[in-house]
Coordinates of C-alpha atoms and ligand atoms in Angstrom, one line a residue:
M1 CA 61.1 27.4 -39.7
S2 CA 58.8 24.3 -40.5
F3 CA 57.9 21.0 -39.0
S4 CA 59.7 18.9 -41.5
T5 CA 63.5 20.2 -39.6
L6 CA 62.3 19.0 -36.4
G7 CA 62.8 15.0 -36.2
L8 CA 59.2 14.3 -36.8
A9 CA 58.2 10.3 -38.5
P10 CA 57.0 10.8 -42.4
S11 CA 53.3 10.0 -41.5
L12 CA 53.1 12.5 -38.2
L13 CA 54.0 15.2 -40.8
N14 CA 51.5 13.9 -42.8
A15 CA 49.4 14.4 -39.9
I16 CA 50.1 17.9 -39.0
T17 CA 49.6 19.4 -42.6
E18 CA 46.4 17.2 -42.7
I19 CA 45.5 18.9 -39.2
G20 CA 46.7 22.0 -41.3
Y21 CA 48.6 23.1 -38.5
L22 CA 51.7 25.6 -41.7
Q23 CA 54.8 26.4 -38.8
P24 CA 55.4 25.0 -35.4
T25 CA 55.0 26.9 -32.2
A26 CA 57.6 28.0 -29.9
I27 CA 57.3 25.4 -27.3
Q28 CA 56.9 22.5 -30.0
R29 CA 60.3 23.1 -31.8
E30 CA 62.5 23.3 -28.3
A31 CA 60.5 20.3 -26.9
I32 CA 59.2 17.7 -30.1
P33 CA 63.7 17.5 -30.9
A34 CA 64.2 16.8 -26.9
I35 CA 61.2 14.8 -26.3
L36 CA 62.6 12.3 -29.4
R37 CA 65.6 12.4 -28.0
G38 CA 64.3 10.7 -24.4
E39 CA 65.0 14.0 -22.5
D40 CA 62.6 14.4 -19.7
V41 CA 61.7 18.4 -20.4
L42 CA 60.4 21.1 -17.7
G43 CA 58.3 23.2 -20.5
A44 CA 57.0 26.1 -18.7
A45 CA 54.1 27.2 -21.0
Q46 CA 50.3 27.8 -21.1
T47 CA 47.7 26.6 -22.7
G48 CA 47.2 28.1 -26.5
S49 CA 50.9 27.6 -26.8
G50 CA 50.5 24.5 -28.7
K51 CA 52.4 22.8 -25.8
T52 CA 49.7 19.5 -27.3
A53 CA 50.9 18.4 -30.1
A54 CA 54.1 19.2 -28.6
F55 CA 53.8 16.3 -26.1
A56 CA 52.1 14.5 -28.3
L57 CA 53.2 14.5 -31.7
P58 CA 57.0 12.6 -30.6
M59 CA 54.2 10.7 -27.7
L60 CA 53.1 9.1 -30.7
Q61 CA 56.1 8.7 -32.5
T62 CA 58.0 7.2 -29.6
L63 CA 54.5 4.9 -30.3
L64 CA 54.9 4.0 -33.7
A65 CA 58.6 2.4 -33.0
K66 CA 57.7 0.5 -30.3
R67 CA 57.5 -3.7 -30.3
G68 CA 55.9 -3.3 -26.7
G69 CA 52.8 -5.9 -26.8
P70 CA 49.5 -3.6 -28.3
R71 CA 47.5 -2.1 -25.8
Q72 CA 50.5 -1.8 -23.5
L73 CA 49.7 1.6 -21.4
H74 CA 52.7 3.7 -23.3
G75 CA 51.8 7.3 -22.6
L76 CA 50.3 8.3 -19.5
I77 CA 49.0 12.1 -19.1
L78 CA 47.9 13.7 -16.5
V79 CA 45.4 16.7 -16.2
P80 CA 43.9 18.8 -13.3
T81 CA 40.6 18.6 -15.4
R82 CA 37.7 17.1 -16.3
E83 CA 37.3 20.1 -19.5
L84 CA 41.2 19.8 -20.1
A85 CA 41.1 15.7 -20.1
A86 CA 38.3 15.8 -22.3
Q87 CA 40.4 18.6 -24.3
V88 CA 43.9 16.6 -24.5
G89 CA 42.3 13.8 -25.6
E90 CA 40.5 15.2 -28.2
S91 CA 44.2 16.8 -29.4
V92 CA 45.5 13.3 -29.4
R93 CA 42.5 11.4 -30.8
Q94 CA 42.5 14.0 -33.7
L95 CA 46.4 13.1 -34.2
V96 CA 45.9 9.6 -33.6
S97 CA 42.7 9.5 -36.6
M98 CA 45.4 11.1 -38.7
L99 CA 47.8 7.5 -38.4
P100 CA 48.2 4.4 -40.6
T101 CA 48.1 2.3 -37.1
T102 CA 45.1 2.1 -35.2
Y103 CA 46.1 3.4 -31.3
K104 CA 43.6 4.0 -28.2
V105 CA 43.7 6.6 -26.7
Q106 CA 41.2 6.8 -23.2
V107 CA 40.1 9.6 -21.3
V108 CA 39.0 8.9 -17.6
F109 CA 37.6 11.6 -15.4
G110 CA 35.9 11.9 -11.8
G111 CA 32.7 13.2 -11.2
V112 CA 30.8 10.8 -13.6
S113 CA 30.4 6.7 -13.5
I114 CA 33.3 4.9 -13.4
N115 CA 31.3 1.6 -15.3
P116 CA 31.8 3.0 -19.2
Q117 CA 35.2 3.3 -18.0
M118 CA 36.4 0.4 -16.5
L119 CA 34.3 -0.9 -19.3
A120 CA 36.4 1.1 -22.3
L121 CA 39.9 0.3 -20.7
R122 CA 39.1 -3.2 -21.3
G123 CA 41.8 -4.9 -23.1
G124 CA 44.1 -1.8 -22.4
T125 CA 44.9 1.3 -23.6
D126 CA 47.6 2.8 -25.7
I127 CA 47.4 6.1 -24.0
L128 CA 45.6 7.4 -21.2
V129 CA 44.1 10.9 -19.7
A130 CA 43.8 11.2 -16.9
T131 CA 42.4 13.1 -13.8
P132 CA 44.7 12.0 -10.7
G133 CA 41.9 10.8 -8.3
R134 CA 39.9 8.9 -10.9
L135 CA 43.0 7.2 -12.2
L136 CA 43.6 5.8 -8.6
D137 CA 39.8 4.6 -7.9
L138 CA 40.8 2.5 -11.4
I139 CA 43.5 1.3 -10.7
D140 CA 42.1 0.1 -7.3
H141 CA 39.5 -1.4 -8.9
N142 CA 42.2 -3.5 -11.2
A143 CA 40.9 -1.9 -14.7
V144 CA 44.7 0.2 -15.5
R145 CA 48.1 -1.2 -15.3
I146 CA 50.4 1.9 -15.1
E147 CA 53.4 0.0 -14.5
Q148 CA 55.1 -0.5 -18.3
T149 CA 54.0 2.9 -18.5
S150 CA 57.2 4.3 -20.7
M151 CA 56.6 8.5 -20.5
L152 CA 54.6 10.2 -18.5
V153 CA 53.2 13.7 -19.3
L154 CA 52.1 16.3 -16.1
D155 CA 49.9 19.2 -18.1
E156 CA 49.1 22.0 -15.9
A157 CA 51.4 21.2 -12.5
D158 CA 50.7 24.3 -10.8
R159 CA 46.8 23.6 -11.5
L160 CA 47.5 19.6 -10.3
L161 CA 48.9 20.7 -6.9
D162 CA 46.1 24.0 -6.6
L163 CA 43.4 21.5 -6.8
G164 CA 44.9 19.3 -4.1
F165 CA 46.5 17.0 -5.9
S166 CA 50.2 16.3 -4.6
E167 CA 48.8 12.7 -2.7
E168 CA 47.1 11.8 -5.4
L169 CA 50.2 12.4 -7.6
N170 CA 52.6 10.3 -5.2
R171 CA 50.8 7.4 -5.4
I172 CA 50.9 7.5 -9.2
L173 CA 54.4 8.6 -8.9
A174 CA 55.2 5.2 -7.1
L175 CA 53.3 3.1 -9.1
L176 CA 55.1 3.8 -12.6
P177 CA 58.6 2.0 -13.3
A178 CA 61.0 3.7 -11.9
Q179 CA 63.0 3.4 -16.1
R180 CA 60.5 6.3 -18.4
Q181 CA 60.6 9.8 -19.6
N182 CA 58.8 12.8 -17.6
L183 CA 58.0 15.8 -19.2
F184 CA 56.6 18.5 -16.7
F185 CA 54.2 21.3 -17.9
S186 CA 53.6 23.9 -16.2
A187 CA 52.2 28.0 -16.7
T188 CA 53.5 29.3 -13.0
F189 CA 56.7 28.0 -10.9
P190 CA 56.1 28.6 -7.1
P191 CA 58.2 27.0 -5.1
A192 CA 55.4 23.4 -4.2
V193 CA 56.0 22.8 -8.3
Q194 CA 59.3 23.3 -8.6
K195 CA 60.0 21.1 -6.0
L196 CA 57.8 18.0 -7.5
A197 CA 59.7 19.3 -10.8
D198 CA 63.2 18.5 -9.0
S199 CA 61.9 15.6 -7.8
L200 CA 60.7 13.9 -10.4
L201 CA 63.3 15.1 -13.7
R202 CA 66.0 13.2 -14.3
T203 CA 68.7 16.7 -15.6
P204 CA 65.9 17.6 -17.7
T205 CA 65.6 20.5 -20.9
R206 CA 64.1 23.2 -19.9
I207 CA 61.7 25.2 -21.6
E208 CA 60.7 28.8 -21.1
V209 CA 57.6 30.4 -23.8
L210 CA 57.4 33.6 -22.7
A211 CA 54.9 35.5 -23.1
E212 CA 56.9 38.4 -25.5
S213 CA 58.0 35.6 -28.0
S214 CA 57.3 36.6 -31.3
D215 CA 54.7 33.7 -32.6
Q216 CA 52.7 34.6 -29.0
P217 CA 49.3 36.4 -29.9
A218 CA 48.6 39.7 -29.2
I219 CA 46.9 39.9 -26.4
T220 CA 45.9 44.1 -25.5
Q221 CA 44.8 44.2 -21.7
R222 CA 42.6 46.8 -20.5
A223 CA 41.0 48.3 -17.6
I224 CA 38.1 50.1 -16.6
S225 CA 37.7 52.1 -13.7
V226 CA 33.9 50.8 -12.5
D227 CA 30.9 50.9 -10.1
V228 CA 29.9 47.4 -9.4
P229 CA 26.3 48.3 -10.2
R230 CA 26.9 48.9 -13.3
R231 CA 28.6 46.7 -13.9
T232 CA 26.3 44.5 -15.9
M233 CA 25.7 47.1 -18.4
L234 CA 28.7 48.0 -19.4
L235 CA 29.5 44.7 -20.1
K236 CA 26.9 44.9 -22.4
H237 CA 27.7 48.3 -24.0
L238 CA 31.1 46.2 -24.4
I239 CA 29.6 43.5 -26.0
Q240 CA 27.2 45.3 -28.5
Q241 CA 30.0 48.2 -29.1
H242 CA 32.6 45.2 -29.8
K243 CA 30.2 43.0 -31.9
W244 CA 32.4 39.8 -30.5
R245 CA 30.6 36.7 -30.8
G246 CA 32.4 35.0 -28.1
V247 CA 33.4 36.1 -24.6
M248 CA 33.9 34.3 -21.7
V249 CA 33.0 36.9 -18.6
F250 CA 34.7 36.1 -15.9
V251 CA 33.4 35.8 -12.1
A252 CA 34.2 35.2 -8.2
S253 CA 31.3 32.3 -7.6
R254 CA 28.8 30.4 -8.7
Y255 CA 25.9 31.7 -7.6
A256 CA 27.8 35.1 -9.1
S257 CA 27.9 33.0 -12.8
D258 CA 24.1 32.3 -12.5
H259 CA 23.1 36.1 -11.5
V260 CA 25.2 37.5 -13.9
A261 CA 23.7 35.4 -17.3
D262 CA 20.5 35.5 -16.1
K263 CA 20.8 39.3 -15.8
L264 CA 23.0 39.3 -19.4
R265 CA 19.7 36.8 -20.8
R266 CA 17.2 39.7 -19.5
N267 CA 18.8 42.3 -21.6
G268 CA 18.7 39.8 -24.3
I269 CA 22.4 38.5 -24.9
H270 CA 22.5 34.9 -24.8
A271 CA 24.6 34.3 -22.2
E272 CA 25.3 30.5 -20.1
S273 CA 26.6 30.2 -16.9
F274 CA 29.6 27.9 -16.0
H275 CA 30.3 26.3 -13.1
G276 CA 31.3 23.5 -11.3
E277 CA 27.5 22.7 -9.5
L278 CA 26.1 22.0 -12.5
S279 CA 26.3 18.3 -14.3
Q280 CA 29.4 17.5 -16.9
G281 CA 25.8 16.9 -19.2
A282 CA 25.4 20.4 -18.9
R283 CA 28.7 22.0 -18.6
T284 CA 29.6 19.6 -21.9
Q285 CA 25.9 21.3 -23.6
T286 CA 27.1 24.8 -22.6
L287 CA 30.5 24.2 -23.9
T288 CA 28.8 22.5 -27.5
D289 CA 26.9 25.9 -27.9
F290 CA 30.1 28.3 -26.9
R291 CA 32.0 26.4 -29.8
S292 CA 30.2 26.2 -32.2
G293 CA 29.0 30.3 -32.2
Y294 CA 24.9 29.4 -30.6
L295 CA 25.6 30.9 -27.3
Q296 CA 27.6 34.5 -27.3
V297 CA 28.3 34.9 -23.3
L298 CA 29.7 31.7 -21.6
V299 CA 30.1 33.6 -17.8
A300 CA 32.9 31.4 -15.5
T301 CA 34.3 31.1 -12.7
D302 CA 38.1 30.0 -12.5
V303 CA 37.4 26.1 -11.2
A304 CA 35.1 25.2 -14.4
A305 CA 36.9 27.4 -17.3
R306 CA 41.0 26.1 -15.9
G307 CA 41.8 24.4 -19.8
I308 CA 38.9 24.6 -21.5
D309 CA 40.1 25.0 -25.3
I310 CA 37.9 27.5 -27.1
A311 CA 39.6 28.1 -29.8
R312 CA 39.8 31.7 -31.1
L313 CA 38.4 33.9 -28.2
P314 CA 37.7 37.6 -28.8
A315 CA 37.2 38.7 -25.7
V316 CA 38.0 37.5 -21.6
V317 CA 36.2 40.0 -19.5
N318 CA 37.8 40.1 -16.0
Y319 CA 33.9 41.1 -14.1
D320 CA 35.8 40.3 -11.0
L321 CA 38.9 39.9 -10.5
P322 CA 40.6 36.9 -10.0
R323 CA 41.9 36.3 -6.7
S324 CA 45.3 35.8 -7.7
A325 CA 48.3 37.0 -10.6
V326 CA 48.7 33.4 -11.2
D327 CA 44.6 33.2 -12.3
Y328 CA 45.2 36.5 -14.0
T329 CA 47.4 34.7 -16.6
H330 CA 45.1 31.7 -17.0
R331 CA 42.2 33.9 -17.4
I332 CA 43.3 36.4 -20.0
G333 CA 45.3 33.2 -22.0
R334 CA 41.8 32.0 -22.6
T335 CA 41.6 34.7 -25.4
G336 CA 44.2 35.3 -28.2
R337 CA 44.3 31.5 -29.4
A338 CA 46.7 30.6 -31.4
G339 CA 47.9 33.2 -34.0
E340 CA 44.6 35.2 -32.8
S341 CA 44.5 38.5 -31.3
G342 CA 42.1 39.3 -28.8
M343 CA 41.0 41.5 -25.3
A344 CA 41.1 41.0 -22.1
I345 CA 38.9 43.5 -19.9
S346 CA 39.3 43.8 -16.5
F347 CA 36.4 45.5 -14.6
V348 CA 38.1 47.9 -11.1
S349 CA 35.6 49.2 -8.6
A350 CA 37.3 51.5 -6.6
D351 CA 37.7 48.8 -4.0
A352 CA 39.4 46.6 -6.0
E353 CA 42.1 48.8 -6.8
Q354 CA 44.5 47.9 -4.8
H355 CA 43.7 44.3 -5.3
F356 CA 44.7 45.2 -9.7
R357 CA 47.8 46.9 -8.2
L358 CA 49.0 44.5 -7.0
I359 CA 48.0 42.2 -10.0
E360 CA 49.9 43.7 -12.1
K361 CA 52.8 44.4 -9.6
R362 CA 53.1 40.4 -9.7
Q363 CA 52.8 40.6 -13.4
N364 CA 55.6 43.6 -13.5
Q365 CA 53.2 45.9 -16.4
R366 CA 50.6 48.8 -15.6
V367 CA 47.3 48.0 -17.9
P368 CA 45.9 51.7 -18.0
R369 CA 42.6 52.4 -16.6
E370 CA 39.5 53.7 -18.9
V371 CA 36.5 55.4 -17.7
I372 CA 33.9 54.9 -20.2
A373 CA 31.2 57.3 -21.7
G374 CA 28.4 56.5 -19.6
F375 CA 29.4 54.7 -16.9
E376 CA 31.9 57.1 -15.3
P377 CA 32.4 55.6 -11.7
T378 CA 30.9 57.6 -8.4
E379 CA 32.6 54.5 -6.0
T380 CA 35.1 55.7 -3.4
A381 CA 37.4 52.7 -1.7
Q382 CA 36.4 51.1 2.0
P383 CA 38.8 52.1 4.2
V384 CA 42.3 50.3 3.8
S385 CA 42.2 48.2 6.6
A386 CA 38.7 46.2 5.1
V387 CA 40.3 46.2 1.6
T388 CA 44.2 45.1 2.9
D389 CA 42.1 42.2 4.2
I390 CA 40.6 40.8 0.9
V391 CA 44.0 41.9 -1.1
N392 CA 46.2 39.9 1.6
G393 CA 43.9 36.3 1.3
G394 CA 44.1 37.2 -2.2
I395 CA 46.5 37.8 -4.1
K396 CA 48.5 35.1 -2.2
G397 CA 46.2 32.7 -4.5
K398 CA 45.6 30.1 -1.5
R399 CA 42.6 28.8 -0.8
K400 CA 42.8 27.5 2.3
S401 CA 42.9 24.0 1.8
K402 CA 41.2 21.2 4.3
K403 CA 44.2 20.3 4.8
D404 CA 45.9 24.1 6.0
K405 CA 42.0 24.0 7.7
L406 CA 42.6 20.9 9.6
R407 CA 45.9 22.5 10.7
E408 CA 44.9 25.8 11.9
A409 CA 42.2 24.0 14.1
A410 CA 45.5 21.7 16.1
A411 CA 47.7 25.2 16.2
N412 CA 44.9 27.2 17.5
E413 CA 43.9 23.7 20.1
G414 CA 47.0 24.1 21.0
T415 CA 47.4 28.1 21.9
G416 CA 43.3 27.7 23.9
E417 CA 41.9 29.7 21.4
Ligands
LIG1 P1 47.4 23.9 -26.6 O1 48.1 25.5 -26.2 O2 48.0 22.7 -26.6 O3 46.2 23.6 -25.4 O4 46.6 24.3 -28.6 C1 46.3 25.6 -28.0 C2 45.0 25.4 -29.4 O5 46.6 25.9 -30.9 C3 45.1 24.3 -30.1 O6 43.7 24.8 -31.1 C4 45.4 23.5 -31.1 O7 44.9 22.9 -31.8 C5 46.3 24.9 -32.0 N1 48.2 24.6 -32.5 C6 48.5 23.8 -31.5 N2 50.0 24.0 -32.0 C7 49.7 24.8 -33.5 C8 50.4 25.4 -34.9 N3 51.8 24.3 -34.9 N4 49.7 26.0 -35.4 C9 48.6 26.2 -35.1 N5 47.6 26.0 -34.1 C10 48.1 24.9 -33.2

């Protein structure tokens, strides 16, 4: 199956050849023709499936065919995090750079000064990649108008809602023209995400890319039973044994991220922590170092790691287990990207055993527990009640939002608690 049968214009086929993609991925095969037909699309796919090109290629093709005013916003791509914004922007710009016509692609996100973004948006833009909060700020400053947008993409819709962007999304949707094409991508479809999709999409073409599909990269999942205090040394052992060029290690908190990175460095392994409290400059530098292979280990929290694209990551380690099965899926999706095989290893302490079983259940699979010589576990689990608290809080995958806490407080007041 080649790209040439999908209905793409010659200039886009040339761009694809220049970039070096040989065959379309599953999501590209199904989404590109549907988007070119003008249909709304509901895509169940993860980062790593090639979904960015799946929406960017037809978006550029409709832009090429358009006779609208120059720099009038054509495509609006909403993403949950700044890392994903930067990454999607980079992918779209790469495609645009191969086209005969020049188009402006702007990327905006919060956490950095708004002024340079306002300046960059002067004179308009053809494609805008944005996180919702910053987009609204820019609209409030009259720096951008979205009333004429032809195509809306929600990328990682589940994460947009997880991160509490629901109100911002509603405000943005109210400003968009009724007549537009909607492309909705999400790795998972819990009820809130499904509801958003139902309200947004008109008789969409549904596309589901199953993890088992043959052109998905092979990810070997492993689970190693180990005591909590032995995890760093086990990690060091695995890094040395497998000679991984790059490994992403997931931890539960910012503190753990600094702590584990520090311990690894003291053991002669080049590691850096990566979390939301670091400055944008520090995060960008760390990612650049990691991508270039200079940095061997990135110790990250879930939110910080979400959406960043690091090609050919050989391994991912769950040093701390994720809170939810959804996060587990996102984490292991960091390895084995775009056709490469990868290894996802979870450290399972006695206390985390129950929690990991629930993740397995949600994933509908069982990962055999391994014991590594020299790291045999000796700990036993805490009494069950202590564990189920963690499990119940964790596996539901919902941290309490501000609203939840307010509702809870209001309810407690009502009951006199
Ligand atoms: P995405 O799911 O959009 O984040 O893409 C994951 C990675 O796959 C990116 O590094 C893309 O450059 C790469 N990619 C996308 N489409 C293809 C393709 N048809 N063939 C090979 N690699 C691809």
